Amino acid sequence: VVMTQSPLSLPVTLGQPASISCRSSQGLLHSDGNTYLTWFQKRPGQSPRRLVWEVSNRDSGVPDRFSGSGSGTDFTLKISRVEAEDVGVYYCMQGTHWPRTFGQGTKVEIK
Amino acid sequence: EEQVVESGGGLVQSGGSLRLSCAASGFSFSDYWMSWVRQAPGKGLEWVASIKVDGSEKYYVDSVKGRFTISRDNAKNSLYLQMNSLRGEDTAVYYCAKGAFGPEFWGQGTLVTVSS
């Protein structure tokens, strides 16, 4: 399954919203009824951090300015108001089909 | 506190072997799928392999099939990745991660460098 993110680079003004798209080449609805689409944040020098699991469930400790949505093959991660600490690369990943696959990554930077 | 700590990375010649280990603590290791994910220098994340709770199912990315073997020892709360016939393109930071459907948390990673 190919995961395609856009844009690959996202310059954002502090306090402004940001949106990242992730499209899969196949539907991500698992036979168990769940849709295993996950969003990760990768800051420089740090390990990846899971932000959102199963499309729209935010992990504990993740600010509520992050939200995930979508279904089928189209998914979105939104940041309602970008803060300086949000700089990094964001990846979507599908966990429905083998092999697992990641998007190319979207680099979020401050204008 | 849940934690996974990788070890075993280093510099190896092309064609050589290396065994990575991941020590888990703070959660019931035997209840979770586990995965290895890597990131080559300047590149994105690439899933490498996953293993079911009891080791009965193992999955690999095509580029490592036949060369890498994932295994686990639930009695020791440990995950392993045996890497044989290493190539330059295997150079990466290798992360151990809890889960396989959307890995919940990751270790700090261990660097594997394959030289020609």
PDB file of C-alpha atoms in Angstrom:
ATOM      1  CA  VAL A   1       0.000   0.000   0.000  1.00  0.00           C
ATOM      2  CA  VAL A   2       1.467   3.327  -1.046  1.00  0.00           C
ATOM      3  CA  MET A   3       0.943   6.231   1.312  1.00  0.00           C
ATOM      4  CA  THR A   4       1.132   9.665  -0.331  1.00  0.00           C
ATOM      5  CA  GLN A   5       1.428  12.785   1.788  1.00  0.00           C
ATOM      6  CA  SER A   6       0.997  16.372   0.707  1.00  0.00           C
ATOM      7  CA  PRO A   7       2.447  18.838   0.937  1.00  0.00           C
ATOM      8  CA  LEU A   8       5.984  17.608   1.600  1.00  0.00           C
ATOM      9  CA  SER A   9       7.000  21.004   2.940  1.00  0.00           C
ATOM     10  CA  LEU A  10       4.711  23.239   4.965  1.00  0.00           C
ATOM     11  CA  PRO A  11       5.889  26.694   6.072  1.00  0.00           C
ATOM     12  CA  VAL A  12       3.406  28.079   8.589  1.00  0.00           C
ATOM     13  CA  THR A  13       3.061  31.323  10.505  1.00  0.00           C
ATOM     14  CA  LEU A  14       2.907  30.928  14.269  1.00  0.00           C
ATOM     15  CA  GLY A  15      -0.688  30.808  15.432  1.00  0.00           C
ATOM     16  CA  GLN A  16      -2.019  29.875  12.015  1.00  0.00           C
ATOM     17  CA  PRO A  17      -3.596  26.529  11.116  1.00  0.00           C
ATOM     18  CA  ALA A  18      -1.878  23.767   9.186  1.00  0.00           C
ATOM     19  CA  SER A  19      -3.223  20.731   7.378  1.00  0.00           C
ATOM     20  CA  ILE A  20      -1.476  17.619   6.069  1.00  0.00           C
ATOM     21  CA  SER A  21      -3.103  15.173   3.686  1.00  0.00           C
ATOM     22  CA  CYS A  22      -2.377  11.457   3.516  1.00  0.00           C
ATOM     23  CA  ARG A  23      -3.829   9.213   0.829  1.00  0.00           C
ATOM     24  CA  SER A  24      -3.526   5.457   0.641  1.00  0.00           C
ATOM     25  CA  SER A  25      -3.551   3.399  -2.537  1.00  0.00           C
ATOM     26  CA  GLN A  26      -5.958   0.932  -0.917  1.00  0.00           C
ATOM     27  CA  GLY A  27      -8.667   1.259   1.654  1.00  0.00           C
ATOM     28  CA  LEU A  28      -7.477   0.973   5.258  1.00  0.00           C
ATOM     29  CA  LEU A  29     -10.545  -0.618   6.830  1.00  0.00           C
ATOM     30  CA  HIS A  30      -9.306  -3.769   8.545  1.00  0.00           C
ATOM     31  CA  SER A  31     -11.364  -6.942   8.725  1.00  0.00           C
ATOM     32  CA  ASP A  32     -11.680  -6.334  12.468  1.00  0.00           C
ATOM     33  CA  GLY A  33     -13.603  -3.124  11.750  1.00  0.00           C
ATOM     34  CA  ASN A  34     -10.830  -0.713  12.680  1.00  0.00           C
ATOM     35  CA  THR A  35      -9.001   1.669  10.374  1.00  0.00           C
ATOM     36  CA  TYR A  36      -5.322   1.626  11.261  1.00  0.00           C
ATOM     37  CA  LEU A  37      -4.152   5.032  10.148  1.00  0.00           C
ATOM     38  CA  THR A  38      -1.639   6.612  12.505  1.00  0.00           C
ATOM     39  CA  TRP A  39       0.117   9.979  12.616  1.00  0.00           C
ATOM     40  CA  PHE A  40       3.602  10.456  14.055  1.00  0.00           C
ATOM     41  CA  GLN A  41       5.688  13.519  14.812  1.00  0.00           C
ATOM     42  CA  LYS A  42       9.459  13.359  14.415  1.00  0.00           C
ATOM     43  CA  ARG A  43      11.422  16.210  15.914  1.00  0.00           C
ATOM     44  CA  PRO A  44      15.131  16.543  15.089  1.00  0.00           C
ATOM     45  CA  GLY A  45      17.232  14.330  17.323  1.00  0.00           C
ATOM     46  CA  GLN A  46      14.211  12.639  18.887  1.00  0.00           C
ATOM     47  CA  SER A  47      12.440   9.369  18.300  1.00  0.00           C
ATOM     48  CA  PRO A  48       9.074   9.392  16.590  1.00  0.00           C
ATOM     49  CA  ARG A  49       6.108  10.205  18.786  1.00  0.00           C
ATOM     50  CA  ARG A  50       2.635   8.921  18.083  1.00  0.00           C
ATOM     51  CA  LEU A  51       0.063  11.701  17.937  1.00  0.00           C
ATOM     52  CA  VAL A  52      -3.090  10.080  16.583  1.00  0.00           C
ATOM     53  CA  TRP A  53      -4.131   6.447  16.257  1.00  0.00           C
ATOM     54  CA  GLU A  54      -6.961   4.813  14.330  1.00  0.00           C
ATOM     55  CA  VAL A  55      -7.587   7.996  12.313  1.00  0.00           C
ATOM     56  CA  SER A  56      -8.826  10.323  15.020  1.00  0.00           C
ATOM     57  CA  ASN A  57      -7.821   9.195  18.525  1.00  0.00           C
ATOM     58  CA  ARG A  58      -5.367  11.576  20.089  1.00  0.00           C
ATOM     59  CA  ASP A  59      -2.679  10.090  22.325  1.00  0.00           C
ATOM     60  CA  SER A  60      -2.405  11.046  25.969  1.00  0.00           C
ATOM     61  CA  GLY A  61      -0.441  14.261  26.393  1.00  0.00           C
ATOM     62  CA  VAL A  62      -0.937  15.390  22.817  1.00  0.00           C
ATOM     63  CA  PRO A  63      -2.273  18.952  22.693  1.00  0.00           C
ATOM     64  CA  ASP A  64      -5.860  19.256  21.510  1.00  0.00           C
ATOM     65  CA  ARG A  65      -4.754  21.553  18.691  1.00  0.00           C
ATOM     66  CA  PHE A  66      -3.874  18.316  16.868  1.00  0.00           C
ATOM     67  CA  SER A  67      -6.751  16.451  15.264  1.00  0.00           C
ATOM     68  CA  GLY A  68      -7.045  13.615  12.790  1.00  0.00           C
ATOM     69  CA  SER A  69      -9.888  12.802  10.435  1.00  0.00           C
ATOM     70  CA  GLY A  70     -10.753  10.851   7.330  1.00  0.00           C
ATOM     71  CA  SER A  71     -11.897   7.475   6.106  1.00  0.00           C
ATOM     72  CA  GLY A  72     -11.341   4.984   3.339  1.00  0.00           C
ATOM     73  CA  THR A  73      -8.268   6.252   1.522  1.00  0.00           C
ATOM     74  CA  ASP A  74      -8.194   9.959   2.461  1.00  0.00           C
ATOM     75  CA  PHE A  75      -6.931  11.198   5.803  1.00  0.00           C
ATOM     76  CA  THR A  76      -5.934  14.531   7.298  1.00  0.00           C
ATOM     77  CA  LEU A  77      -3.946  15.802  10.246  1.00  0.00           C
ATOM     78  CA  LYS A  78      -4.789  19.326  11.309  1.00  0.00           C
ATOM     79  CA  ILE A  79      -3.021  21.666  13.672  1.00  0.00           C
ATOM     80  CA  SER A  80      -5.437  24.394  14.679  1.00  0.00           C
ATOM     81  CA  ARG A  81      -2.799  26.933  15.728  1.00  0.00           C
ATOM     82  CA  VAL A  82       0.827  26.106  15.052  1.00  0.00           C
ATOM     83  CA  GLU A  83       3.281  26.636  17.891  1.00  0.00           C
ATOM     84  CA  ALA A  84       7.069  26.708  17.741  1.00  0.00           C
ATOM     85  CA  GLU A  85       7.330  23.244  19.308  1.00  0.00           C
ATOM     86  CA  ASP A  86       5.370  21.759  16.396  1.00  0.00           C
ATOM     87  CA  VAL A  87       8.351  22.086  14.056  1.00  0.00           C
ATOM     88  CA  GLY A  88       9.372  18.705  12.731  1.00  0.00           C
ATOM     89  CA  VAL A  89       8.426  16.053  10.218  1.00  0.00           C
ATOM     90  CA  TYR A  90       5.005  14.406  10.310  1.00  0.00           C
ATOM     91  CA  TYR A  91       4.379  10.915   8.983  1.00  0.00           C
ATOM     92  CA  CYS A  92       1.242   8.938   8.371  1.00  0.00           C
ATOM     93  CA  MET A  93       1.437   5.169   8.544  1.00  0.00           C
ATOM     94  CA  GLN A  94      -1.003   2.420   7.620  1.00  0.00           C
ATOM     95  CA  GLY A  95      -1.201  -0.572   9.938  1.00  0.00           C
ATOM     96  CA  THR A  96      -3.921  -2.478   8.128  1.00  0.00           C
ATOM     97  CA  HIS A  97      -1.997  -4.256   5.387  1.00  0.00           C
ATOM     98  CA  TRP A  98       1.357  -6.051   5.323  1.00  0.00           C
ATOM     99  CA  PRO A  99       3.913  -4.684   4.788  1.00  0.00           C
ATOM    100  CA  ARG A 100       3.256  -1.633   6.911  1.00  0.00           C
ATOM    101  CA  THR A 101       4.036   1.581   5.043  1.00  0.00           C
ATOM    102  CA  PHE A 102       4.706   5.202   5.875  1.00  0.00           C
ATOM    103  CA  GLY A 103       4.094   8.355   3.919  1.00  0.00           C
ATOM    104  CA  GLN A 104       7.138  10.309   2.718  1.00  0.00           C
ATOM    105  CA  GLY A 105       6.852  12.796   5.562  1.00  0.00           C
ATOM    106  CA  THR A 106       5.768  16.444   5.700  1.00  0.00           C
ATOM    107  CA  LYS A 107       8.256  18.946   7.059  1.00  0.00           C
ATOM    108  CA  VAL A 108       6.571  21.654   9.097  1.00  0.00           C
ATOM    109  CA  GLU A 109       8.571  24.808   9.633  1.00  0.00           C
ATOM    110  CA  ILE A 110       7.868  28.296  10.872  1.00  0.00           C
ATOM    111  CA  LYS A 111       7.827  31.083   8.309  1.00  0.00           C
TER     112      LYS A 111
ATOM    113  CA  GLU B   1       7.065   3.979  33.103  1.00  0.00           C
ATOM    114  CA  GLU B   2       6.895   2.145  29.819  1.00  0.00           C
ATOM    115  CA  GLN B   3      10.240   1.947  28.074  1.00  0.00           C
ATOM    116  CA  VAL B   4      12.098   0.178  25.305  1.00  0.00           C
ATOM    117  CA  VAL B   5      15.862   0.421  24.974  1.00  0.00           C
ATOM    118  CA  GLU B   6      17.725  -0.691  21.871  1.00  0.00           C
ATOM    119  CA  SER B   7      21.312  -1.901  21.763  1.00  0.00           C
ATOM    120  CA  GLY B   8      23.680  -3.717  19.463  1.00  0.00           C
ATOM    121  CA  GLY B   9      24.204  -1.177  16.711  1.00  0.00           C
ATOM    122  CA  GLY B  10      27.614  -0.323  15.353  1.00  0.00           C
ATOM    123  CA  LEU B  11      29.900  -0.306  12.352  1.00  0.00           C
ATOM    124  CA  VAL B  12      29.975  -3.454  10.225  1.00  0.00           C
ATOM    125  CA  GLN B  13      31.392  -4.303   6.831  1.00  0.00           C
ATOM    126  CA  SER B  14      29.179  -5.017   3.881  1.00  0.00           C
ATOM    127  CA  GLY B  15      28.173  -8.674   3.956  1.00  0.00           C
ATOM    128  CA  GLY B  16      28.549  -8.845   7.705  1.00  0.00           C
ATOM    129  CA  SER B  17      26.063  -9.542  10.478  1.00  0.00           C
ATOM    130  CA  LEU B  18      24.722  -7.743  13.499  1.00  0.00           C
ATOM    131  CA  ARG B  19      22.157  -8.560  16.156  1.00  0.00           C
ATOM    132  CA  LEU B  20      20.042  -5.806  17.620  1.00  0.00           C
ATOM    133  CA  SER B  21      18.335  -6.166  20.982  1.00  0.00           C
ATOM    134  CA  CYS B  22      15.476  -4.281  22.563  1.00  0.00           C
ATOM    135  CA  ALA B  23      14.825  -4.474  26.290  1.00  0.00           C
ATOM    136  CA  ALA B  24      11.264  -3.640  27.300  1.00  0.00           C
ATOM    137  CA  SER B  25      10.027  -2.588  30.719  1.00  0.00           C
ATOM    138  CA  GLY B  26       6.997  -1.027  32.344  1.00  0.00           C
ATOM    139  CA  PHE B  27       4.387  -2.961  30.357  1.00  0.00           C
ATOM    140  CA  SER B  28       3.295  -6.523  29.794  1.00  0.00           C
ATOM    141  CA  PHE B  29       5.656  -7.293  26.909  1.00  0.00           C
ATOM    142  CA  SER B  30       4.114 -10.668  26.110  1.00  0.00           C
ATOM    143  CA  ASP B  31       0.746  -9.033  25.370  1.00  0.00           C
ATOM    144  CA  TYR B  32       1.953  -6.855  22.514  1.00  0.00           C
ATOM    145  CA  TRP B  33       3.063  -7.153  18.941  1.00  0.00           C
ATOM    146  CA  MET B  34       6.483  -5.543  18.532  1.00  0.00           C
ATOM    147  CA  SER B  35       8.167  -3.930  15.552  1.00  0.00           C
ATOM    148  CA  TRP B  36      11.420  -2.641  14.161  1.00  0.00           C
ATOM    149  CA  VAL B  37      11.413   0.560  12.124  1.00  0.00           C
ATOM    150  CA  ARG B  38      14.418   2.281  10.607  1.00  0.00           C
ATOM    151  CA  GLN B  39      15.410   5.674   9.296  1.00  0.00           C
ATOM    152  CA  ALA B  40      18.305   6.015   6.890  1.00  0.00           C
ATOM    153  CA  PRO B  41      20.297   9.262   6.984  1.00  0.00           C
ATOM    154  CA  GLY B  42      18.247  12.062   5.459  1.00  0.00           C
ATOM    155  CA  LYS B  43      15.385   9.719   4.635  1.00  0.00           C
ATOM    156  CA  GLY B  44      11.944   8.953   6.004  1.00  0.00           C
ATOM    157  CA  LEU B  45      10.716   6.210   8.265  1.00  0.00           C
ATOM    158  CA  GLU B  46      10.669   2.654   6.930  1.00  0.00           C
ATOM    159  CA  TRP B  47       8.940  -0.238   8.661  1.00  0.00           C
ATOM    160  CA  VAL B  48      11.253  -3.265   8.781  1.00  0.00           C
ATOM    161  CA  ALA B  49       9.539  -6.117  10.619  1.00  0.00           C
ATOM    162  CA  SER B  50       6.881  -7.049  13.162  1.00  0.00           C
ATOM    163  CA  ILE B  51       6.263 -10.076  15.358  1.00  0.00           C
ATOM    164  CA  LYS B  52       3.109 -11.338  17.024  1.00  0.00           C
ATOM    165  CA  VAL B  53       2.777 -11.703  20.799  1.00  0.00           C
ATOM    166  CA  ASP B  54       3.807 -15.352  20.830  1.00  0.00           C
ATOM    167  CA  GLY B  55       6.191 -15.201  17.875  1.00  0.00           C
ATOM    168  CA  SER B  56       3.867 -17.277  15.703  1.00  0.00           C
ATOM    169  CA  GLU B  57       3.615 -14.632  12.982  1.00  0.00           C
ATOM    170  CA  LYS B  58       6.434 -12.548  11.549  1.00  0.00           C
ATOM    171  CA  TYR B  59       6.317 -10.027   8.739  1.00  0.00           C
ATOM    172  CA  TYR B  60       9.098  -8.253   6.858  1.00  0.00           C
ATOM    173  CA  VAL B  61       9.578  -5.520   4.304  1.00  0.00           C
ATOM    174  CA  ASP B  62      10.621  -7.083   0.992  1.00  0.00           C
ATOM    175  CA  SER B  63      14.104  -5.537   1.034  1.00  0.00           C
ATOM    176  CA  VAL B  64      15.149  -7.517   4.140  1.00  0.00           C
ATOM    177  CA  LYS B  65      13.350 -10.825   3.570  1.00  0.00           C
ATOM    178  CA  GLY B  66      15.761 -13.723   3.754  1.00  0.00           C
ATOM    179  CA  ARG B  67      18.427 -11.566   5.409  1.00  0.00           C
ATOM    180  CA  PHE B  68      16.829 -10.296   8.631  1.00  0.00           C
ATOM    181  CA  THR B  69      15.071 -12.313  11.327  1.00  0.00           C
ATOM    182  CA  ILE B  70      12.884 -10.848  14.032  1.00  0.00           C
ATOM    183  CA  SER B  71      12.447 -12.798  17.247  1.00  0.00           C
ATOM    184  CA  ARG B  72      11.414 -12.310  20.839  1.00  0.00           C
ATOM    185  CA  ASP B  73      11.933 -13.819  24.274  1.00  0.00           C
ATOM    186  CA  ASN B  74       8.906 -13.076  26.408  1.00  0.00           C
ATOM    187  CA  ALA B  75      10.583 -14.495  29.508  1.00  0.00           C
ATOM    188  CA  LYS B  76      13.292 -11.854  29.122  1.00  0.00           C
ATOM    189  CA  ASN B  77      11.011  -9.054  27.870  1.00  0.00           C
ATOM    190  CA  SER B  78      13.266  -8.733  24.866  1.00  0.00           C
ATOM    191  CA  LEU B  79      12.966  -8.246  21.137  1.00  0.00           C
ATOM    192  CA  TYR B  80      15.717  -9.021  18.648  1.00  0.00           C
ATOM    193  CA  LEU B  81      16.647  -8.373  15.046  1.00  0.00           C
ATOM    194  CA  GLN B  82      19.274 -10.624  13.512  1.00  0.00           C
ATOM    195  CA  MET B  83      20.675  -8.907  10.438  1.00  0.00           C
ATOM    196  CA  ASN B  84      22.774 -10.902   7.975  1.00  0.00           C
ATOM    197  CA  SER B  85      24.274 -10.086   4.583  1.00  0.00           C
ATOM    198  CA  LEU B  86      24.201  -6.402   5.442  1.00  0.00           C
ATOM    199  CA  ARG B  87      24.321  -3.849   2.638  1.00  0.00           C
ATOM    200  CA  GLY B  88      25.074  -0.169   2.469  1.00  0.00           C
ATOM    201  CA  GLU B  89      21.384   0.615   2.137  1.00  0.00           C
ATOM    202  CA  ASP B  90      20.780  -0.955   5.552  1.00  0.00           C
ATOM    203  CA  THR B  91      22.657   1.942   7.171  1.00  0.00           C
ATOM    204  CA  ALA B  92      20.097   3.588   9.437  1.00  0.00           C
ATOM    205  CA  VAL B  93      18.925   4.262  12.941  1.00  0.00           C
ATOM    206  CA  TYR B  94      16.879   1.243  13.988  1.00  0.00           C
ATOM    207  CA  TYR B  95      13.994   1.798  16.360  1.00  0.00           C
ATOM    208  CA  CYS B  96      12.220  -0.763  18.489  1.00  0.00           C
ATOM    209  CA  ALA B  97       8.528   0.053  18.794  1.00  0.00           C
ATOM    210  CA  LYS B  98       5.645  -1.278  20.872  1.00  0.00           C
ATOM    211  CA  GLY B  99       2.854  -2.401  18.614  1.00  0.00           C
ATOM    212  CA  ALA B 100       2.394  -3.129  14.932  1.00  0.00           C
ATOM    213  CA  PHE B 101      -0.897  -1.498  13.963  1.00  0.00           C
ATOM    214  CA  GLY B 102       0.226   2.012  14.907  1.00  0.00           C
ATOM    215  CA  PRO B 103       3.245   1.713  17.197  1.00  0.00           C
ATOM    216  CA  GLU B 104       2.475   3.319  20.510  1.00  0.00           C
ATOM    217  CA  PHE B 105       5.970   4.347  21.533  1.00  0.00           C
ATOM    218  CA  TRP B 106       9.501   3.955  20.342  1.00  0.00           C
ATOM    219  CA  GLY B 107      12.964   3.668  21.798  1.00  0.00           C
ATOM    220  CA  GLN B 108      15.775   6.121  21.184  1.00  0.00           C
ATOM    221  CA  GLY B 109      17.185   3.992  18.402  1.00  0.00           C
ATOM    222  CA  THR B 110      20.513   2.358  17.673  1.00  0.00           C
ATOM    223  CA  LEU B 111      22.691   3.324  14.731  1.00  0.00           C
ATOM    224  CA  VAL B 112      23.803   0.683  12.262  1.00  0.00           C
ATOM    225  CA  THR B 113      26.466   1.714   9.763  1.00  0.00           C
ATOM    226  CA  VAL B 114      27.417  -0.635   6.956  1.00  0.00           C
ATOM    227  CA  SER B 115      30.695   0.191   5.261  1.00  0.00           C
ATOM    228  CA  SER B 116      31.917  -1.036   1.920  1.00  0.00           C
TER     229      SER B 116
END
